[in-house]
Amino acid sequence: MDIIIYGIINSVSLALMAVGFTLVYGVSRLPNFAHGALYILTGYLTWILMNRAGLNYVFSAIIALGLTGLIGAAMYQLVLIRVRGMPISEIIASYAIGLAILEGLRWGGLKGGTFRLPPFVEGSVTVLGVSVDFQRIFVVILGATLMGALWLFVNNTKLGLALKGMAQDERAALTLGIDSDRMAVTATAIGSMLAGAAAIILLPLGSIAVESGYHVLIMAVAVCIVGGLGSWTGAVLAAFIIGFAQILSVVYFGAHYQAVVALLAIVITLICRPSGLFGRQKELEERV
Amino acid sequence: MFEAAGLMVFYENMLALNNVSLQCGANKIVGVFGANSAGKSTLMYTLSGIILDIRKKEEMAGGERMTIRGRIVYEGKDIMSDKPSLRARKGIILCPERRRIFPESTVLENLRIGSYLATTAQAAETLDYVLTTFPALKRILKRFGGFLSGGEQQMLAIGRALMAQPKVLLLDEPLLGLSPAIQYLLAKAIKEIRDQRGMSIIVSEQYARPIIPIIDYGYILENGAAVVEGSKQELLDNPDVKSAYFGN
């Protein structure tokens, strides 16, 4: 029972970390390697607003999310737009921005342990005989809500559908009046905010540390590669596979194998099924 | 009135369009005929503005340098420098070569993505119209775009372009690779769309025979230049055109 409940919690956390990355990649074919940095940045901004500006938790979180969205949009508009369509340059440029943010924060004094966000509600509850603290319950509920909301947004709003069209065929979308640069900015902003939302939900479980920025990026990349780059269903499924594999490895081998599992998943996927579990686009191209 | 004058497009030193001028009056159907590589698609991309996007991408990737010259006047304004999304907003909608259906979206979702520029009421009305004009789509609304036959894809592509509320509809080789029966059906549908919805349509095709009955005016492209132009009857009576493009 432990395994199932903590497996679900871990899987939802992974899905939260990855969903922003998938969205940006899916829409603009842009691997946003600053993803982890934006995650930590949102946590740090929330902390600053709470502890230095004295705002309450909810306000700080909302303002921090908004700022992260703006930073994401600015990042695209000022830097990434110039290297659009050149994958290696996109990775280098976005990773450089991520490094600058993370190492800048480290230089500015962000060290592990001292910076923490409080849990939304203290205490714990017993679920099916397993003791789980409230924050982890929130992770699952908010994670599922966020993913559900995102699904509704993409499938039912004009903007969401435009993003979906853009993701599949940029030139066809252009002929329908969908502006590619504007969509890419929007996607990057939304993706950054999703990274931020993940941070606000997940960070109270640990402390705000530069290292977890890199960790989040690796996890997001692992989930996306296993799930098939740019595929939403694939990402969620992969999050569950890796999430449960991690918990199982913790139980049977030891905690330090967690990171190995994720990286091993990348290697195995690339060997057996290079386009990922749901790399459907390729399959279709082969059929038609 | 949609009017292009002196269009020149170079890919590096290769001349793809050579001083092409073309007019399409309100509610007219204009045909552009020419062999492979005569410049039909380049012309369509230039009219719809997609060529500006292609040039931008080439520039960024350090590929071919493209030079684009000429004027396109629509509703009294030169729109040559307008980017494709702005031209689409003004009602110039391209239904691109090889259809470019969204393969991972269902037929219905393809149409809904197409309605990006439409209001909710327009979208609902046009969806109804598309499904009446192409009843074949009604049965496959839930099927993924990537699994459609060529004819279904073309109907969907035209339907999707209609969803964007065109005033000038550019159809790039809509009959490519389709059976004569479907070609006939689509040509009839194109004329119906013009008659019922009232829009200017410019349609390019390699093989003129199925399209010629529905056009008001036509141009023949050869090596990037418009070598012959004329009304339907003038084209039909021209012996050179007859042997080269009607196959008899």
Coordinates of C-alpha atoms in Angstrom, one line a residue:
Chain A
M1 CA 0.0 0.0 0.0
D2 CA 2.9 2.3 0.8
I3 CA 4.2 1.7 -2.7
I4 CA 0.9 2.5 -4.4
I5 CA 0.2 5.7 -2.5
Y6 CA 3.7 7.1 -2.6
G7 CA 4.0 5.9 -6.2
I8 CA 1.0 8.0 -7.1
I9 CA 2.3 11.1 -5.2
N10 CA 5.8 10.7 -6.8
S11 CA 4.3 10.2 -10.3
V12 CA 2.1 13.3 -10.0
S13 CA 5.1 15.3 -8.9
L14 CA 7.0 14.2 -11.9
A15 CA 4.1 15.0 -14.2
L16 CA 3.9 18.5 -12.7
M17 CA 7.6 19.0 -13.3
A18 CA 7.4 17.8 -16.9
V19 CA 4.1 19.3 -18.2
G20 CA 5.5 22.8 -18.8
F21 CA 8.5 21.5 -20.7
T22 CA 6.2 19.3 -22.9
L23 CA 3.9 22.1 -23.6
V24 CA 6.7 24.4 -24.8
Y25 CA 8.3 21.7 -26.8
G26 CA 5.1 20.5 -28.3
V27 CA 4.0 23.9 -29.5
S28 CA 7.3 25.5 -30.7
R29 CA 9.7 22.6 -30.9
L30 CA 11.8 24.5 -28.4
P31 CA 13.5 22.5 -25.7
N32 CA 13.3 24.9 -22.8
F33 CA 16.4 24.0 -20.8
A34 CA 15.8 27.0 -18.5
H35 CA 12.8 25.0 -17.1
G36 CA 14.4 24.0 -13.9
A37 CA 15.7 27.5 -13.3
L38 CA 12.3 29.0 -13.7
Y39 CA 11.0 26.4 -11.2
I40 CA 13.5 27.5 -8.6
L41 CA 13.1 31.2 -9.5
T42 CA 9.3 31.0 -8.8
G43 CA 10.0 29.4 -5.4
Y44 CA 12.6 32.0 -4.6
L45 CA 10.4 34.9 -5.7
T46 CA 7.5 33.6 -3.6
W47 CA 9.9 33.3 -0.6
I48 CA 11.1 36.9 -1.1
L49 CA 7.6 38.3 -1.4
M50 CA 6.5 36.5 1.7
N51 CA 9.5 37.2 3.9
R52 CA 10.9 40.5 2.6
A53 CA 7.8 42.2 1.4
G54 CA 5.5 40.7 4.0
L55 CA 2.7 39.6 1.6
N56 CA 0.6 36.6 2.4
Y57 CA 1.3 33.2 0.9
V58 CA -1.4 33.2 -1.8
F59 CA -0.6 36.7 -3.0
S60 CA 3.1 36.0 -3.1
A61 CA 2.5 32.8 -5.1
I62 CA 0.3 34.5 -7.6
I63 CA 2.6 37.5 -8.1
A64 CA 5.6 35.1 -8.4
L65 CA 3.8 33.1 -11.0
G66 CA 2.9 36.2 -13.0
L67 CA 6.6 37.3 -12.9
T68 CA 7.8 33.9 -14.0
G69 CA 5.4 34.0 -16.9
L70 CA 6.7 37.4 -17.9
I71 CA 10.3 36.3 -17.6
G72 CA 9.6 33.3 -19.8
A73 CA 8.0 35.5 -22.4
A74 CA 10.8 37.9 -22.3
M75 CA 13.3 35.1 -22.6
Y76 CA 11.7 34.0 -25.8
Q77 CA 11.1 37.4 -27.2
L78 CA 14.6 38.7 -26.5
V79 CA 16.8 35.7 -26.9
L80 CA 15.3 32.5 -28.2
I81 CA 13.5 34.1 -31.1
R82 CA 16.8 34.7 -32.7
V83 CA 17.8 31.0 -32.7
R84 CA 14.4 29.6 -33.7
G85 CA 14.7 26.5 -35.8
M86 CA 18.3 25.7 -34.8
P87 CA 17.9 23.0 -32.1
I88 CA 21.5 23.0 -30.8
S89 CA 21.5 26.8 -30.5
E90 CA 18.1 26.7 -28.8
I91 CA 19.4 24.2 -26.2
I92 CA 22.6 26.1 -25.6
A93 CA 20.8 29.5 -25.3
S94 CA 18.0 28.3 -23.0
Y95 CA 20.5 26.3 -20.9
A96 CA 22.7 29.4 -20.6
I97 CA 19.7 31.4 -19.4
G98 CA 18.9 28.7 -16.9
L99 CA 22.5 28.5 -15.7
A100 CA 22.6 32.3 -15.4
I101 CA 19.5 32.3 -13.3
L102 CA 20.5 29.4 -11.0
E103 CA 24.1 30.3 -10.5
G104 CA 23.0 33.9 -10.1
L105 CA 20.7 32.8 -7.3
R106 CA 23.5 30.8 -5.7
W107 CA 25.8 33.8 -5.9
G108 CA 23.1 35.9 -4.4
G109 CA 23.1 33.6 -1.4
L110 CA 20.5 31.0 -2.1
K111 CA 21.8 28.0 -0.2
G112 CA 19.9 24.9 0.7
G113 CA 18.2 24.5 4.1
T114 CA 17.5 28.1 5.0
F115 CA 14.9 28.9 2.3
R116 CA 11.7 27.1 2.8
L117 CA 8.1 27.6 1.8
P118 CA 5.7 26.5 4.5
P119 CA 3.2 23.7 3.7
F120 CA -0.3 24.9 2.8
V121 CA -1.7 23.0 5.8
E122 CA 0.3 21.4 8.6
G123 CA -0.4 17.9 9.8
S124 CA -1.0 14.6 8.3
V125 CA -3.7 12.1 7.7
T126 CA -3.9 8.3 7.4
V127 CA -5.0 7.0 3.9
L128 CA -5.7 3.3 3.7
G129 CA -3.4 2.7 6.6
V130 CA -0.5 4.8 5.3
S131 CA 0.3 8.1 7.0
V132 CA 0.6 10.9 4.5
D133 CA 1.1 14.6 5.3
F134 CA -1.5 17.1 3.9
Q135 CA 1.0 18.7 1.5
R136 CA 1.4 15.4 -0.4
I137 CA -2.4 15.1 -0.6
F138 CA -2.4 18.6 -2.0
V139 CA 0.2 17.7 -4.6
V140 CA -2.0 15.0 -6.0
I141 CA -5.2 17.0 -5.9
L142 CA -3.7 20.2 -7.3
G143 CA -1.6 18.3 -9.8
A144 CA -4.6 16.5 -11.1
T145 CA -6.7 19.7 -11.2
L146 CA -4.0 21.6 -13.0
M147 CA -3.6 18.9 -15.6
G148 CA -7.3 18.7 -16.0
A149 CA -7.6 22.4 -16.5
L150 CA -4.8 22.4 -19.0
W151 CA -6.5 19.6 -20.9
L152 CA -9.7 21.6 -21.0
F153 CA -7.8 24.7 -22.1
V154 CA -6.0 23.0 -24.9
N155 CA -9.1 21.2 -26.3
N156 CA -11.8 23.8 -25.8
T157 CA -10.4 27.3 -26.1
K158 CA -9.5 29.1 -29.3
L159 CA -6.0 29.8 -28.0
G160 CA -5.5 26.3 -26.9
L161 CA -6.6 24.9 -30.2
A162 CA -4.4 27.3 -32.0
L163 CA -1.4 26.1 -29.9
K164 CA -2.4 22.6 -30.8
G165 CA -2.5 23.4 -34.5
M166 CA 0.8 25.2 -34.3
A167 CA 2.4 22.2 -32.6
Q168 CA 1.4 19.9 -35.5
D169 CA 2.1 22.0 -38.6
E170 CA 3.4 25.5 -38.3
R171 CA 2.9 26.5 -41.9
A172 CA -0.7 25.2 -42.0
A173 CA -1.4 27.2 -38.8
L174 CA 0.1 30.3 -40.5
T175 CA -2.4 30.0 -43.4
L176 CA -5.3 30.1 -40.9
G177 CA -4.1 33.3 -39.4
I178 CA -2.4 31.8 -36.4
D179 CA 0.8 33.9 -35.7
S180 CA 3.7 31.6 -35.0
D181 CA 5.8 34.0 -33.0
R182 CA 2.9 35.1 -30.8
M183 CA 1.9 31.5 -30.2
A184 CA 5.5 30.6 -29.2
V185 CA 5.7 33.5 -26.8
T186 CA 2.4 32.4 -25.3
A187 CA 3.5 28.8 -25.0
T188 CA 6.8 29.8 -23.4
A189 CA 4.9 32.0 -20.9
I190 CA 2.4 29.3 -20.0
G191 CA 5.1 26.7 -19.8
S192 CA 7.1 28.9 -17.5
M193 CA 4.1 29.5 -15.3
L194 CA 3.5 25.7 -15.2
A195 CA 7.1 25.2 -14.0
G196 CA 6.3 27.9 -11.4
A197 CA 3.0 26.3 -10.4
A198 CA 4.9 23.0 -9.9
A199 CA 7.4 24.8 -7.7
I200 CA 4.7 26.3 -5.5
I201 CA 3.0 23.0 -5.1
L202 CA 6.1 20.8 -4.6
L203 CA 8.7 23.1 -2.9
P204 CA 7.0 23.0 0.5
L205 CA 8.1 19.3 0.6
G206 CA 11.7 20.3 0.6
S207 CA 13.8 23.4 0.6
I208 CA 14.5 25.9 -2.2
A209 CA 17.9 24.8 -3.4
V210 CA 19.8 25.5 -6.6
E211 CA 20.5 21.8 -7.0
S212 CA 16.8 20.9 -7.3
G213 CA 16.6 23.2 -10.3
Y214 CA 19.0 20.9 -12.2
H215 CA 17.2 17.9 -10.7
V216 CA 13.8 19.2 -12.0
L217 CA 15.2 19.8 -15.5
I218 CA 16.6 16.3 -15.7
M219 CA 13.3 14.8 -14.5
A220 CA 11.4 16.8 -17.0
V221 CA 13.6 15.8 -19.8
A222 CA 13.5 12.1 -18.8
V223 CA 9.7 12.1 -18.6
C224 CA 9.4 13.9 -22.0
I225 CA 11.8 11.5 -23.7
V226 CA 10.2 8.4 -22.3
G227 CA 6.7 9.7 -23.2
G228 CA 7.6 10.9 -26.6
L229 CA 8.7 14.5 -27.0
G230 CA 5.8 16.9 -27.2
S231 CA 3.1 14.3 -26.4
W232 CA 0.9 15.1 -23.4
T233 CA -0.6 11.7 -22.9
G234 CA 2.9 10.2 -23.3
A235 CA 4.3 12.6 -20.6
V236 CA 1.6 11.7 -18.1
L237 CA 2.1 8.0 -18.7
A238 CA 5.8 8.3 -18.5
A239 CA 5.6 10.2 -15.3
F240 CA 3.7 7.3 -13.8
I241 CA 6.1 4.7 -15.1
I242 CA 9.2 6.5 -13.9
G243 CA 7.4 7.6 -10.7
F244 CA 6.5 4.0 -9.7
A245 CA 9.9 2.7 -10.8
Q246 CA 11.6 5.2 -8.5
I247 CA 9.5 4.3 -5.5
L248 CA 10.1 0.6 -6.2
S249 CA 13.8 1.1 -6.5
V250 CA 13.8 3.0 -3.2
V251 CA 12.0 0.2 -1.5
Y252 CA 14.0 -2.6 -2.9
F253 CA 17.5 -1.1 -3.6
G254 CA 17.9 2.1 -1.6
A255 CA 17.1 5.8 -1.9
H256 CA 20.2 6.7 -3.9
Y257 CA 19.0 4.7 -6.9
Q258 CA 16.2 7.2 -7.6
A259 CA 18.2 9.4 -10.0
V260 CA 19.6 6.3 -11.8
V261 CA 16.1 5.1 -12.6
A262 CA 15.2 8.2 -14.5
L263 CA 18.4 8.3 -16.5
L264 CA 18.2 4.6 -17.2
A265 CA 14.7 5.1 -18.5
I266 CA 16.1 7.6 -21.0
V267 CA 18.7 5.2 -22.1
I268 CA 16.3 2.2 -22.5
T269 CA 13.8 4.4 -24.3
L270 CA 16.3 5.7 -26.8
I271 CA 17.5 2.1 -27.5
C272 CA 14.1 0.4 -27.8
R273 CA 11.8 3.1 -29.0
P274 CA 13.6 6.3 -29.9
S275 CA 10.5 8.3 -30.6
G276 CA 9.1 7.5 -27.1
L277 CA 6.0 5.8 -26.0
F278 CA 3.7 8.2 -27.7
G279 CA 5.8 9.5 -30.6
R280 CA 2.8 9.1 -32.7
Q281 CA 3.7 11.7 -35.3
K282 CA 6.5 9.6 -36.7
E283 CA 4.3 6.5 -36.9
L284 CA 1.7 8.4 -38.8
E285 CA 4.2 9.7 -41.2
E286 CA 5.3 6.2 -41.9
R287 CA 1.8 5.0 -42.5
V288 CA 0.6 7.7 -44.8
Chain B
M1 CA -10.5 43.3 -56.2
F2 CA -7.3 41.5 -55.6
E3 CA -4.4 42.5 -57.7
A4 CA -0.8 41.5 -57.9
A5 CA 1.7 43.4 -60.2
G6 CA 5.3 42.6 -61.2
L7 CA 5.9 39.8 -58.7
M8 CA 9.5 38.7 -58.8
V9 CA 10.9 36.0 -56.5
F10 CA 14.5 34.8 -56.5
Y11 CA 15.9 31.8 -54.7
E12 CA 19.6 32.9 -54.7
N13 CA 20.0 33.5 -58.4
M14 CA 17.2 31.2 -59.6
L15 CA 14.2 33.1 -60.8
A16 CA 11.1 31.4 -59.5
L17 CA 8.6 34.1 -60.4
N18 CA 9.3 36.4 -63.3
N19 CA 7.3 39.6 -63.4
V20 CA 4.0 37.9 -62.8
S21 CA 0.9 40.1 -62.7
L22 CA -2.5 38.8 -61.9
Q23 CA -6.0 40.1 -61.1
C24 CA -9.0 38.6 -59.5
G25 CA -12.2 40.5 -59.3
A26 CA -14.8 40.1 -56.6
N27 CA -16.7 36.8 -56.8
K28 CA -14.5 35.6 -59.6
I29 CA -12.7 32.3 -60.0
V30 CA -9.3 32.6 -61.5
G31 CA -7.2 29.6 -62.6
V32 CA -3.4 29.4 -62.7
F33 CA -2.1 26.6 -64.8
G34 CA 1.4 25.3 -65.2
A35 CA 3.6 22.3 -65.1
N36 CA 5.7 21.2 -62.1
S37 CA 8.2 23.9 -61.1
A38 CA 6.4 26.5 -63.2
G39 CA 6.1 28.6 -60.1
K40 CA 2.5 27.9 -59.0
S41 CA 3.2 27.2 -55.4
T42 CA 5.7 30.1 -55.1
L43 CA 3.0 32.3 -56.5
M44 CA 0.5 31.1 -54.0
Y45 CA 3.0 31.5 -51.1
T46 CA 3.7 35.0 -52.3
L47 CA 0.0 36.0 -52.5
S48 CA -0.7 34.6 -49.0
G49 CA 2.5 36.0 -47.5
I50 CA 3.8 32.6 -46.4
I51 CA 6.8 33.3 -48.5
L52 CA 7.9 36.0 -46.0
D53 CA 7.9 33.3 -43.3
I54 CA 9.9 30.9 -45.5
R55 CA 12.4 33.7 -46.2
K56 CA 12.7 34.5 -42.5
K57 CA 13.4 30.8 -41.7
E58 CA 15.9 30.5 -44.5
E59 CA 17.7 33.6 -43.3
M60 CA 17.9 32.3 -39.7
A61 CA 19.2 29.0 -40.7
G62 CA 21.7 30.6 -43.1
G63 CA 20.1 28.9 -46.1
E64 CA 19.1 30.3 -49.5
R65 CA 18.8 34.0 -49.8
M66 CA 15.4 35.0 -51.2
T67 CA 14.5 38.2 -52.9
I68 CA 10.9 39.2 -53.2
R69 CA 9.7 42.1 -55.3
G70 CA 6.4 43.5 -56.6
R71 CA 3.1 44.8 -55.3
I72 CA -0.1 43.1 -54.1
V73 CA -3.0 45.5 -53.8
Y74 CA -6.1 44.4 -51.9
E75 CA -9.0 46.6 -51.0
G76 CA -7.0 49.6 -52.2
K77 CA -3.9 48.9 -50.0
D78 CA -0.5 47.5 -50.8
I79 CA -0.3 44.4 -48.5
M80 CA 3.1 43.1 -49.8
S81 CA 4.8 43.8 -46.4
D82 CA 2.0 42.3 -44.3
K83 CA 2.9 39.1 -42.6
P84 CA 0.8 36.0 -43.3
S85 CA -1.2 36.2 -40.1
L86 CA -2.2 39.8 -40.9
R87 CA -3.2 38.9 -44.5
A88 CA -5.3 36.0 -43.2
R89 CA -7.0 38.5 -40.8
K90 CA -7.8 40.6 -43.9
G91 CA -9.5 37.5 -45.5
I92 CA -6.7 36.1 -47.7
I93 CA -6.7 32.4 -46.8
L94 CA -4.4 29.8 -48.4
C95 CA -5.4 26.2 -48.7
P96 CA -1.9 24.9 -49.1
E97 CA -0.3 22.4 -51.4
R98 CA -0.5 18.8 -50.2
R99 CA -3.3 19.8 -47.9
R100 CA -1.3 19.9 -44.7
I101 CA -4.0 18.5 -42.5
F102 CA -3.2 18.4 -38.8
P103 CA -2.6 14.7 -38.5
E104 CA -3.0 14.2 -34.8
S105 CA -6.3 16.2 -34.6
T106 CA -9.7 14.7 -35.5
V107 CA -11.6 16.1 -38.5
L108 CA -13.8 18.1 -36.2
E109 CA -10.8 19.5 -34.4
N110 CA -9.1 20.4 -37.7
L111 CA -12.1 22.5 -38.5
R112 CA -12.2 24.1 -35.0
I113 CA -8.6 25.0 -35.3
G114 CA -9.5 26.6 -38.6
S115 CA -12.0 28.8 -37.0
Y116 CA -9.3 30.7 -35.1
L117 CA -10.2 34.0 -36.9
A118 CA -14.0 33.4 -36.8
T119 CA -16.4 34.5 -34.1
T120 CA -18.4 31.7 -32.3
A121 CA -21.5 32.4 -34.4
Q122 CA -19.5 32.4 -37.7
A123 CA -17.7 29.2 -36.7
A124 CA -21.0 27.4 -36.0
E125 CA -22.6 28.6 -39.2
T126 CA -19.6 27.8 -41.3
L127 CA -19.2 24.3 -39.8
D128 CA -22.8 23.6 -40.8
Y129 CA -22.1 24.9 -44.3
V130 CA -18.9 22.8 -44.6
L131 CA -20.7 19.6 -43.6
T132 CA -23.5 20.3 -46.0
T133 CA -21.2 20.9 -48.9
F134 CA -19.0 17.9 -48.0
P135 CA -21.4 15.4 -46.4
A136 CA -18.6 12.8 -46.6
L137 CA -16.9 14.6 -43.7
K138 CA -19.9 14.1 -41.5
R139 CA -19.3 10.4 -41.0
I140 CA -15.7 10.8 -40.1
L141 CA -15.7 13.7 -37.7
K142 CA -14.0 11.7 -35.0
R143 CA -11.3 10.2 -37.3
F144 CA -7.7 11.5 -37.0
G145 CA -6.5 13.7 -39.9
G146 CA -3.6 11.5 -40.5
F147 CA -5.8 8.5 -41.4
L148 CA -7.9 10.2 -44.1
S149 CA -7.8 9.3 -47.8
G150 CA -6.6 12.0 -50.2
G151 CA -10.1 13.0 -51.2
E152 CA -11.3 13.3 -47.6
Q153 CA -8.1 15.3 -46.8
Q154 CA -8.7 17.7 -49.6
M155 CA -12.4 18.3 -48.6
L156 CA -11.2 18.8 -45.0
A157 CA -8.5 21.2 -46.2
I158 CA -11.0 23.3 -48.1
G159 CA -13.4 23.2 -45.2
R160 CA -10.8 24.2 -42.8
A161 CA -9.8 27.2 -45.0
L162 CA -13.5 28.2 -45.2
M163 CA -13.7 28.2 -41.4
A164 CA -11.2 31.0 -41.4
Q165 CA -13.8 33.2 -43.2
P166 CA -11.9 33.9 -46.5
K167 CA -12.7 36.8 -48.8
V168 CA -10.0 35.7 -51.2
L169 CA -9.5 31.9 -51.2
L170 CA -6.2 30.6 -52.6
L171 CA -6.4 26.9 -53.5
D172 CA -3.0 25.4 -54.3
E173 CA -3.4 22.3 -56.5
P174 CA -6.6 21.0 -54.8
L175 CA -7.0 18.1 -57.2
L176 CA -3.5 16.8 -57.0
G177 CA -3.4 13.0 -56.9
L178 CA -7.1 12.5 -56.8
S179 CA -9.3 10.2 -58.9
P180 CA -11.3 11.8 -61.8
A181 CA -14.6 11.3 -60.0
I182 CA -13.4 13.2 -56.9
Q183 CA -11.7 15.8 -59.0
Y184 CA -15.1 16.5 -60.7
L185 CA -16.9 16.5 -57.4
L186 CA -14.4 19.0 -55.9
A187 CA -14.4 21.3 -58.9
K188 CA -18.2 21.4 -58.6
A189 CA -17.9 22.2 -54.9
I190 CA -15.5 25.0 -55.5
K191 CA -17.9 26.7 -57.9
E192 CA -20.8 26.1 -55.5
I193 CA -18.8 27.7 -52.7
R194 CA -18.2 30.8 -54.8
D195 CA -21.8 31.0 -55.8
Q196 CA -23.2 30.5 -52.3
R197 CA -20.7 32.3 -50.1
G198 CA -19.5 35.0 -52.5
M199 CA -15.7 35.1 -52.5
S200 CA -12.8 35.4 -54.9
I201 CA -11.1 32.2 -55.6
I202 CA -7.7 31.7 -57.2
V203 CA -7.0 28.1 -57.9
S204 CA -3.8 26.6 -59.3
E205 CA -3.6 23.3 -61.0
Q206 CA -1.3 21.3 -63.3
Y207 CA -3.9 19.7 -65.4
A208 CA -6.5 22.3 -66.5
R209 CA -9.3 20.1 -67.8
P210 CA -11.3 19.6 -64.6
I211 CA -10.9 23.2 -63.5
I212 CA -11.4 25.0 -66.7
P213 CA -15.2 24.8 -66.8
I214 CA -15.5 26.7 -63.5
I215 CA -13.1 29.5 -64.1
D216 CA -13.9 33.1 -65.2
Y217 CA -10.3 33.9 -66.2
G218 CA -7.1 32.0 -66.4
Y219 CA -3.3 32.4 -66.5
I220 CA -0.7 30.0 -67.8
L221 CA 2.7 29.9 -66.0
E222 CA 5.8 28.7 -67.7
N223 CA 9.2 28.9 -66.0
G224 CA 7.9 31.5 -63.6
A225 CA 6.4 33.8 -66.1
A226 CA 2.7 34.2 -67.0
V227 CA 3.0 33.5 -70.8
V228 CA -0.7 33.4 -71.7
E229 CA -3.8 34.8 -70.1
G230 CA -7.4 35.1 -71.1
S231 CA -11.0 34.3 -70.4
K232 CA -12.1 30.7 -70.3
Q233 CA -13.1 30.8 -74.0
E234 CA -9.9 32.4 -75.1
L235 CA -7.8 29.8 -73.3
L236 CA -9.9 27.0 -74.8
D237 CA -9.5 28.4 -78.3
N238 CA -5.7 28.9 -78.0
P239 CA -4.1 26.0 -79.9
D240 CA -0.9 26.0 -77.9
V241 CA -2.7 25.9 -74.7
K242 CA -5.1 23.3 -75.9
S243 CA -2.3 20.8 -76.8
A244 CA -0.2 21.5 -73.7
Y245 CA -2.8 21.7 -70.9
F246 CA -5.9 19.9 -72.0
G247 CA -4.3 16.8 -73.4
N248 CA -6.0 16.7 -76.8

